[in-house]
Each structure stands twice: as structure tokens, then as C-alpha cells.
mmCIF file with all atom_site columns, C-alpha atoms in Angstrom:
data_model
loop_
_atom_site.group_PDB
_atom_site.id
_atom_site.type_symbol
_atom_site.label_atom_id
_atom_site.label_alt_id
_atom_site.label_comp_id
_atom_site.label_asym_id
_atom_site.label_entity_id
_atom_site.label_seq_id
_atom_site.pdbx_PDB_ins_code
_atom_site.Cartn_x
_atom_site.Cartn_y
_atom_site.Cartn_z
_atom_site.occupancy
_atom_site.B_iso_or_equiv
_atom_site.pdbx_formal_charge
_atom_site.auth_seq_id
_atom_site.auth_comp_id
_atom_site.auth_asym_id
_atom_site.auth_atom_id
_atom_site.pdbx_PDB_model_num
ATOM 1   C CA . UNK A 1 1   ? 0.000  0.000  0.000   1.00 0.00 ? 1   UNK A CA 1
ATOM 2   C CA . UNK A 1 2   ? 2.815  2.440  0.879   1.00 0.00 ? 2   UNK A CA 1
ATOM 3   C CA . UNK A 1 3   ? 4.497  1.699  -2.451  1.00 0.00 ? 3   UNK A CA 1
ATOM 4   C CA . UNK A 1 4   ? 1.369  2.813  -4.309  1.00 0.00 ? 4   UNK A CA 1
ATOM 5   C CA . UNK A 1 5   ? 1.294  6.080  -2.350  1.00 0.00 ? 5   UNK A CA 1
ATOM 6   C CA . UNK A 1 6   ? 4.939  6.813  -3.264  1.00 0.00 ? 6   UNK A CA 1
ATOM 7   C CA . UNK A 1 7   ? 4.235  5.973  -6.890  1.00 0.00 ? 7   UNK A CA 1
ATOM 8   C CA . UNK A 1 8   ? 1.627  8.763  -6.909  1.00 0.00 ? 8   UNK A CA 1
ATOM 9   C CA . UNK A 1 9   ? 3.304  11.291 -4.586  1.00 0.00 ? 9   UNK A CA 1
ATOM 10  C CA . UNK A 1 10  ? 6.823  11.202 -6.041  1.00 0.00 ? 10  UNK A CA 1
ATOM 11  C CA . UNK A 1 11  ? 5.794  12.104 -9.616  1.00 0.00 ? 11  UNK A CA 1
ATOM 12  C CA . UNK A 1 12  ? 3.466  14.832 -8.298  1.00 0.00 ? 12  UNK A CA 1
ATOM 13  C CA . UNK A 1 13  ? 6.323  16.328 -6.252  1.00 0.00 ? 13  UNK A CA 1
ATOM 14  C CA . UNK A 1 14  ? 8.656  16.200 -9.245  1.00 0.00 ? 14  UNK A CA 1
ATOM 15  C CA . UNK A 1 15  ? 6.102  17.953 -11.453 1.00 0.00 ? 15  UNK A CA 1
ATOM 16  C CA . UNK A 1 16  ? 5.559  20.629 -8.771  1.00 0.00 ? 16  UNK A CA 1
ATOM 17  C CA . UNK A 1 17  ? 9.334  21.132 -8.444  1.00 0.00 ? 17  UNK A CA 1
ATOM 18  C CA . UNK A 1 18  ? 9.666  21.462 -12.216 1.00 0.00 ? 18  UNK A CA 1
ATOM 19  C CA . UNK A 1 19  ? 6.869  24.047 -12.349 1.00 0.00 ? 19  UNK A CA 1
ATOM 20  C CA . UNK A 1 20  ? 8.455  26.065 -9.542  1.00 0.00 ? 20  UNK A CA 1
ATOM 21  C CA . UNK A 1 21  ? 12.020 26.018 -10.918 1.00 0.00 ? 21  UNK A CA 1
ATOM 22  C CA . UNK A 1 22  ? 11.260 26.314 -14.626 1.00 0.00 ? 22  UNK A CA 1
ATOM 23  C CA . UNK A 1 23  ? 10.975 30.112 -14.751 1.00 0.00 ? 23  UNK A CA 1
ATOM 24  C CA . UNK A 1 24  ? 14.080 30.964 -12.661 1.00 0.00 ? 24  UNK A CA 1
ATOM 25  C CA . UNK A 1 25  ? 16.108 28.439 -14.656 1.00 0.00 ? 25  UNK A CA 1
ATOM 26  C CA . UNK A 1 26  ? 14.935 29.952 -17.952 1.00 0.00 ? 26  UNK A CA 1
ATOM 27  C CA . UNK A 1 27  ? 15.702 33.476 -16.724 1.00 0.00 ? 27  UNK A CA 1
ATOM 28  C CA . UNK A 1 28  ? 19.206 32.458 -15.648 1.00 0.00 ? 28  UNK A CA 1
ATOM 29  C CA . UNK A 1 29  ? 19.868 30.813 -19.019 1.00 0.00 ? 29  UNK A CA 1
ATOM 30  C CA . UNK A 1 30  ? 18.541 33.871 -20.885 1.00 0.00 ? 30  UNK A CA 1
ATOM 31  C CA . UNK A 1 31  ? 20.770 36.171 -18.791 1.00 0.00 ? 31  UNK A CA 1
ATOM 32  C CA . UNK A 1 32  ? 23.843 34.154 -19.692 1.00 0.00 ? 32  UNK A CA 1
ATOM 33  C CA . UNK A 1 33  ? 22.730 34.190 -23.316 1.00 0.00 ? 33  UNK A CA 1
ATOM 34  C CA . UNK A 1 34  ? 22.274 37.993 -23.230 1.00 0.00 ? 34  UNK A CA 1
ATOM 35  C CA . UNK A 1 35  ? 25.753 38.598 -21.798 1.00 0.00 ? 35  UNK A CA 1
ATOM 36  C CA . UNK A 1 36  ? 27.365 36.495 -24.518 1.00 0.00 ? 36  UNK A CA 1
ATOM 37  C CA . UNK A 1 37  ? 25.270 38.138 -27.246 1.00 0.00 ? 37  UNK A CA 1
ATOM 38  C CA . UNK A 1 38  ? 26.114 41.654 -25.998 1.00 0.00 ? 38  UNK A CA 1
ATOM 39  C CA . UNK A 1 39  ? 29.823 40.895 -26.077 1.00 0.00 ? 39  UNK A CA 1
ATOM 40  C CA . UNK A 1 40  ? 29.560 39.558 -29.623 1.00 0.00 ? 40  UNK A CA 1
ATOM 41  C CA . UNK A 1 41  ? 27.556 42.581 -30.720 1.00 0.00 ? 41  UNK A CA 1
ATOM 42  C CA . UNK A 1 42  ? 30.162 45.000 -29.351 1.00 0.00 ? 42  UNK A CA 1
ATOM 43  C CA . UNK A 1 43  ? 32.928 43.119 -31.165 1.00 0.00 ? 43  UNK A CA 1
ATOM 44  C CA . UNK A 1 44  ? 31.032 43.000 -34.473 1.00 0.00 ? 44  UNK A CA 1
ATOM 45  C CA . UNK A 1 45  ? 29.088 46.263 -34.421 1.00 0.00 ? 45  UNK A CA 1
ATOM 46  C CA . UNK A 1 46  ? 30.935 48.012 -37.243 1.00 0.00 ? 46  UNK A CA 1
ATOM 47  C CA . UNK A 1 47  ? 30.675 44.960 -39.476 1.00 0.00 ? 47  UNK A CA 1
ATOM 48  C CA . UNK A 1 48  ? 26.985 44.526 -38.605 1.00 0.00 ? 48  UNK A CA 1
ATOM 49  C CA . UNK A 1 49  ? 26.181 48.136 -39.493 1.00 0.00 ? 49  UNK A CA 1
ATOM 50  C CA . UNK A 1 50  ? 27.904 47.680 -42.869 1.00 0.00 ? 50  UNK A CA 1
ATOM 51  C CA . UNK A 1 51  ? 25.991 44.425 -43.405 1.00 0.00 ? 51  UNK A CA 1
ATOM 52  C CA . UNK A 1 52  ? 22.756 46.224 -42.498 1.00 0.00 ? 52  UNK A CA 1
ATOM 53  C CA . UNK A 1 53  ? 23.399 48.906 -45.135 1.00 0.00 ? 53  UNK A CA 1
ATOM 54  C CA . UNK A 1 54  ? 24.222 46.279 -47.759 1.00 0.00 ? 54  UNK A CA 1
ATOM 55  C CA . UNK A 1 55  ? 21.021 44.318 -47.043 1.00 0.00 ? 55  UNK A CA 1
ATOM 56  C CA . UNK A 1 56  ? 18.908 47.476 -47.046 1.00 0.00 ? 56  UNK A CA 1
ATOM 57  C CA . UNK A 1 57  ? 20.499 48.638 -50.313 1.00 0.00 ? 57  UNK A CA 1
ATOM 58  C CA . UNK A 1 58  ? 19.557 45.360 -52.003 1.00 0.00 ? 58  UNK A CA 1
ATOM 59  C CA . UNK A 1 59  ? 15.904 45.748 -51.013 1.00 0.00 ? 59  UNK A CA 1
ATOM 60  C CA . UNK A 1 60  ? 15.596 49.497 -51.636 1.00 0.00 ? 60  UNK A CA 1
ATOM 61  C CA . UNK A 1 61  ? 18.628 51.210 -53.224 1.00 0.00 ? 61  UNK A CA 1
ATOM 62  C CA . UNK A 1 62  ? 17.352 54.745 -52.559 1.00 0.00 ? 62  UNK A CA 1
ATOM 63  C CA . UNK A 1 63  ? 16.669 53.970 -48.908 1.00 0.00 ? 63  UNK A CA 1
ATOM 64  C CA . UNK A 1 64  ? 20.102 52.359 -48.683 1.00 0.00 ? 64  UNK A CA 1
ATOM 65  C CA . UNK A 1 65  ? 21.728 55.585 -49.884 1.00 0.00 ? 65  UNK A CA 1
ATOM 66  C CA . UNK A 1 66  ? 19.741 57.625 -47.380 1.00 0.00 ? 66  UNK A CA 1
ATOM 67  C CA . UNK A 1 67  ? 20.826 55.321 -44.541 1.00 0.00 ? 67  UNK A CA 1
ATOM 68  C CA . UNK A 1 68  ? 24.483 55.585 -45.584 1.00 0.00 ? 68  UNK A CA 1
ATOM 69  C CA . UNK A 1 69  ? 24.264 59.298 -44.755 1.00 0.00 ? 69  UNK A CA 1
ATOM 70  C CA . UNK A 1 70  ? 22.529 58.684 -41.410 1.00 0.00 ? 70  UNK A CA 1
ATOM 71  C CA . UNK A 1 71  ? 24.137 59.405 -38.054 1.00 0.00 ? 71  UNK A CA 1
ATOM 72  C CA . UNK A 1 72  ? 24.220 56.231 -35.952 1.00 0.00 ? 72  UNK A CA 1
ATOM 73  C CA . UNK A 1 73  ? 23.827 56.629 -32.199 1.00 0.00 ? 73  UNK A CA 1
ATOM 74  C CA . UNK A 1 74  ? 26.242 54.911 -29.823 1.00 0.00 ? 74  UNK A CA 1
ATOM 75  C CA . UNK A 1 75  ? 23.592 53.600 -27.422 1.00 0.00 ? 75  UNK A CA 1
ATOM 76  C CA . UNK A 1 76  ? 22.120 50.147 -27.921 1.00 0.00 ? 76  UNK A CA 1
ATOM 77  C CA . UNK A 1 77  ? 18.706 49.259 -26.549 1.00 0.00 ? 77  UNK A CA 1
ATOM 78  C CA . UNK A 1 78  ? 18.312 45.548 -25.833 1.00 0.00 ? 78  UNK A CA 1
ATOM 79  C CA . UNK A 1 79  ? 14.924 43.948 -26.301 1.00 0.00 ? 79  UNK A CA 1
ATOM 80  C CA . UNK A 1 80  ? 13.404 40.528 -26.814 1.00 0.00 ? 80  UNK A CA 1
ATOM 81  C CA . UNK A 1 81  ? 10.839 39.479 -29.384 1.00 0.00 ? 81  UNK A CA 1
ATOM 82  C CA . UNK A 1 82  ? 7.925  38.122 -27.343 1.00 0.00 ? 82  UNK A CA 1
ATOM 83  C CA . UNK A 1 83  ? 6.928  35.613 -30.026 1.00 0.00 ? 83  UNK A CA 1
ATOM 84  C CA . UNK A 1 84  ? 10.303 34.120 -30.943 1.00 0.00 ? 84  UNK A CA 1
ATOM 85  C CA . UNK A 1 85  ? 12.143 34.956 -27.659 1.00 0.00 ? 85  UNK A CA 1
ATOM 86  C CA . UNK A 1 86  ? 15.083 36.147 -29.787 1.00 0.00 ? 86  UNK A CA 1
ATOM 87  C CA . UNK A 1 87  ? 17.321 38.919 -28.510 1.00 0.00 ? 87  UNK A CA 1
ATOM 88  C CA . UNK A 1 88  ? 17.277 42.182 -30.461 1.00 0.00 ? 88  UNK A CA 1
ATOM 89  C CA . UNK A 1 89  ? 19.676 45.098 -30.555 1.00 0.00 ? 89  UNK A CA 1
ATOM 90  C CA . UNK A 1 90  ? 17.961 48.368 -31.470 1.00 0.00 ? 90  UNK A CA 1
ATOM 91  C CA . UNK A 1 91  ? 20.098 51.312 -32.547 1.00 0.00 ? 91  UNK A CA 1
ATOM 92  C CA . UNK A 1 92  ? 18.759 54.765 -33.190 1.00 0.00 ? 92  UNK A CA 1
ATOM 93  C CA . UNK A 1 93  ? 19.774 56.808 -36.210 1.00 0.00 ? 93  UNK A CA 1
ATOM 94  C CA . UNK A 1 94  ? 18.847 60.265 -37.341 1.00 0.00 ? 94  UNK A CA 1
ATOM 95  C CA . UNK A 1 95  ? 18.867 61.853 -40.747 1.00 0.00 ? 95  UNK A CA 1
ATOM 96  C CA . UNK A 1 96  ? 19.712 65.443 -41.477 1.00 0.00 ? 96  UNK A CA 1
ATOM 97  C CA . UNK A 1 97  ? 17.095 67.347 -43.422 1.00 0.00 ? 97  UNK A CA 1
ATOM 98  C CA . UNK A 1 98  ? 17.863 67.583 -47.109 1.00 0.00 ? 98  UNK A CA 1
ATOM 99  C CA . UNK A 1 99  ? 18.543 71.135 -48.341 1.00 0.00 ? 99  UNK A CA 1
ATOM 100 C CA . UNK A 1 100 ? 16.144 70.451 -51.229 1.00 0.00 ? 100 UNK A CA 1
ATOM 101 C CA . UNK A 1 101 ? 13.351 69.227 -48.995 1.00 0.00 ? 101 UNK A CA 1
ATOM 102 C CA . UNK A 1 102 ? 10.764 71.835 -48.043 1.00 0.00 ? 102 UNK A CA 1
ATOM 103 C CA . UNK A 1 103 ? 9.433  70.786 -44.670 1.00 0.00 ? 103 UNK A CA 1
ATOM 104 C CA . UNK A 1 104 ? 7.601  72.708 -41.973 1.00 0.00 ? 104 UNK A CA 1
ATOM 105 C CA . UNK A 1 105 ? 9.450  70.648 -39.335 1.00 0.00 ? 105 UNK A CA 1
ATOM 106 C CA . UNK A 1 106 ? 13.224 71.132 -39.710 1.00 0.00 ? 106 UNK A CA 1
ATOM 107 C CA . UNK A 1 107 ? 14.013 68.570 -36.980 1.00 0.00 ? 107 UNK A CA 1
ATOM 108 C CA . UNK A 1 108 ? 16.005 65.551 -38.148 1.00 0.00 ? 108 UNK A CA 1
ATOM 109 C CA . UNK A 1 109 ? 14.043 62.412 -38.848 1.00 0.00 ? 109 UNK A CA 1
ATOM 110 C CA . UNK A 1 110 ? 14.653 59.357 -36.682 1.00 0.00 ? 110 UNK A CA 1
ATOM 111 C CA . UNK A 1 111 ? 14.587 55.629 -37.267 1.00 0.00 ? 111 UNK A CA 1
ATOM 112 C CA . UNK A 1 112 ? 15.661 52.433 -35.532 1.00 0.00 ? 112 UNK A CA 1
ATOM 113 C CA . UNK A 1 113 ? 17.839 49.705 -36.991 1.00 0.00 ? 113 UNK A CA 1
ATOM 114 C CA . UNK A 1 114 ? 17.080 46.165 -35.776 1.00 0.00 ? 114 UNK A CA 1
ATOM 115 C CA . UNK A 1 115 ? 19.649 43.426 -35.360 1.00 0.00 ? 115 UNK A CA 1
ATOM 116 C CA . UNK A 1 116 ? 18.597 39.917 -34.384 1.00 0.00 ? 116 UNK A CA 1
ATOM 117 C CA . UNK A 1 117 ? 20.544 37.285 -32.450 1.00 0.00 ? 117 UNK A CA 1
ATOM 118 C CA . UNK A 1 118 ? 19.723 33.725 -33.398 1.00 0.00 ? 118 UNK A CA 1
ATOM 119 C CA . UNK A 1 119 ? 21.609 30.436 -33.381 1.00 0.00 ? 119 UNK A CA 1
ATOM 120 C CA . UNK A 1 120 ? 24.556 32.111 -31.658 1.00 0.00 ? 120 UNK A CA 1
ATOM 121 C CA . UNK A 1 121 ? 25.059 34.795 -34.336 1.00 0.00 ? 121 UNK A CA 1
ATOM 122 C CA . UNK A 1 122 ? 23.940 38.349 -35.016 1.00 0.00 ? 122 UNK A CA 1
ATOM 123 C CA . UNK A 1 123 ? 22.001 38.984 -38.218 1.00 0.00 ? 123 UNK A CA 1
ATOM 124 C CA . UNK A 1 124 ? 21.656 42.312 -39.993 1.00 0.00 ? 124 UNK A CA 1
ATOM 125 C CA . UNK A 1 125 ? 18.920 41.980 -42.594 1.00 0.00 ? 125 UNK A CA 1
ATOM 126 C CA . UNK A 1 126 ? 18.043 45.637 -43.124 1.00 0.00 ? 126 UNK A CA 1
ATOM 127 C CA . UNK A 1 127 ? 15.045 45.548 -40.790 1.00 0.00 ? 127 UNK A CA 1
ATOM 128 C CA . UNK A 1 128 ? 14.116 48.995 -39.569 1.00 0.00 ? 128 UNK A CA 1
ATOM 129 C CA . UNK A 1 129 ? 11.402 50.992 -37.869 1.00 0.00 ? 129 UNK A CA 1
ATOM 130 C CA . UNK A 1 130 ? 10.946 54.369 -39.515 1.00 0.00 ? 130 UNK A CA 1
ATOM 131 C CA . UNK A 1 131 ? 10.090 57.490 -37.521 1.00 0.00 ? 131 UNK A CA 1
ATOM 132 C CA . UNK A 1 132 ? 10.667 55.743 -34.192 1.00 0.00 ? 132 UNK A CA 1
ATOM 133 C CA . UNK A 1 133 ? 13.480 55.956 -31.686 1.00 0.00 ? 133 UNK A CA 1
ATOM 134 C CA . UNK A 1 134 ? 14.464 52.657 -30.022 1.00 0.00 ? 134 UNK A CA 1
ATOM 135 C CA . UNK A 1 135 ? 12.770 53.488 -26.709 1.00 0.00 ? 135 UNK A CA 1
ATOM 136 C CA . UNK A 1 136 ? 9.572  54.466 -28.533 1.00 0.00 ? 136 UNK A CA 1
ATOM 137 C CA . UNK A 1 137 ? 9.706  51.245 -30.557 1.00 0.00 ? 137 UNK A CA 1
ATOM 138 C CA . UNK A 1 138 ? 9.805  49.119 -27.405 1.00 0.00 ? 138 UNK A CA 1
ATOM 139 C CA . UNK A 1 139 ? 7.106  51.160 -25.670 1.00 0.00 ? 139 UNK A CA 1
ATOM 140 C CA . UNK A 1 140 ? 4.708  51.205 -28.619 1.00 0.00 ? 140 UNK A CA 1
ATOM 141 C CA . UNK A 1 141 ? 5.258  47.769 -30.108 1.00 0.00 ? 141 UNK A CA 1
ATOM 142 C CA . UNK A 1 142 ? 3.617  44.978 -28.096 1.00 0.00 ? 142 UNK A CA 1
ATOM 143 C CA . UNK A 1 143 ? 5.880  42.437 -29.772 1.00 0.00 ? 143 UNK A CA 1
ATOM 144 C CA . UNK A 1 144 ? 9.013  43.800 -28.042 1.00 0.00 ? 144 UNK A CA 1
ATOM 145 C CA . UNK A 1 145 ? 9.822  43.534 -24.371 1.00 0.00 ? 145 UNK A CA 1
ATOM 146 C CA . UNK A 1 146 ? 12.776 45.380 -22.842 1.00 0.00 ? 146 UNK A CA 1
ATOM 147 C CA . UNK A 1 147 ? 15.656 43.305 -21.553 1.00 0.00 ? 147 UNK A CA 1
ATOM 148 C CA . UNK A 1 148 ? 16.629 44.275 -18.026 1.00 0.00 ? 148 UNK A CA 1
ATOM 149 C CA . UNK A 1 149 ? 20.396 44.229 -17.721 1.00 0.00 ? 149 UNK A CA 1
ATOM 150 C CA . UNK A 1 150 ? 21.929 43.339 -14.394 1.00 0.00 ? 150 UNK A CA 1
ATOM 151 C CA . UNK A 1 151 ? 25.386 44.641 -13.453 1.00 0.00 ? 151 UNK A CA 1
ATOM 152 C CA . UNK A 1 152 ? 28.056 42.166 -14.378 1.00 0.00 ? 152 UNK A CA 1
ATOM 153 C CA . UNK A 1 153 ? 29.973 40.474 -11.627 1.00 0.00 ? 153 UNK A CA 1
ATOM 154 C CA . UNK A 1 154 ? 33.626 41.402 -11.491 1.00 0.00 ? 154 UNK A CA 1
ATOM 155 C CA . UNK A 1 155 ? 33.191 44.785 -13.240 1.00 0.00 ? 155 UNK A CA 1
#
């Protein structure tokens, strides 16, 4: 009789333990993944920006030329795609107003370049969000969630 009780209680306890520890374990693994991805992004940033411009130029040559003249910001906003759980690096750029463009608003136009980390590599496919800064993109787009960065140990 006691054996039958343990046959039912032990699996139930294991399932409960799994349900309790699943989220912290996933968060820890994602944190380690984010640290590695951030380091890779910093090492490859210049190359990734060039790759971004090349990919964008293949899709839309005029837009590619406009982006070549853009001013890239130094700050990187880290986010995660809620659907795919992939890490994203969002970088803001701004464009100077063209001297031939008659516009009532002389402020520079903004956009956000998106870089995606998947299968251990960063991809620059020319994905962009026009007229949005990175922080606005994360706030307005339900698909993105901000990645909270914790201070690194030893730094």
C-alpha cells in the first residue's frame, strides 16, 4: 500500500518542483545568453552596421543611400521578441534634413535599426522601424519587451 502512495506522490512532487524552478532556470539561461550576445555585438558592431546597409540597399537602393548618410547613435537598446524569444539590438539613427526638402518641421528624422541574435550569431537583414526611436519602438510595439540588464559580476 505504501508503495502505491509513493508511486503517486513522487511524480506529483517532481512535477511541482519542475513548475516552480522552470521560470528561474529559464531566466538564468537567458541572462547568460544575453551577456554572450552583448559581447559579440560589441565586437562586431561596425561589421553589422555595414551588413545592415548592404542588405537594405539590395531591397531598396534609394533607402540604402539615405541610410548611408545617417548618423548612428552609440547607445544600444536591448529587447526581446515576445513571439520568438530572440534577442534584439535596437540602434537609433537620425537623418539630417535635405537642403532640397521643403518641410515645416526642420528637426532631423529618426529611425531604428534592428539586429537579431539567433543560433549564436547576429544577423543584420536591413530591418528597420521608420520614424521611431528605439525606446519608442519598445514602448509602442507589443511584440518587443525590454531586456533588463543586471550589473556584471567582477566589473
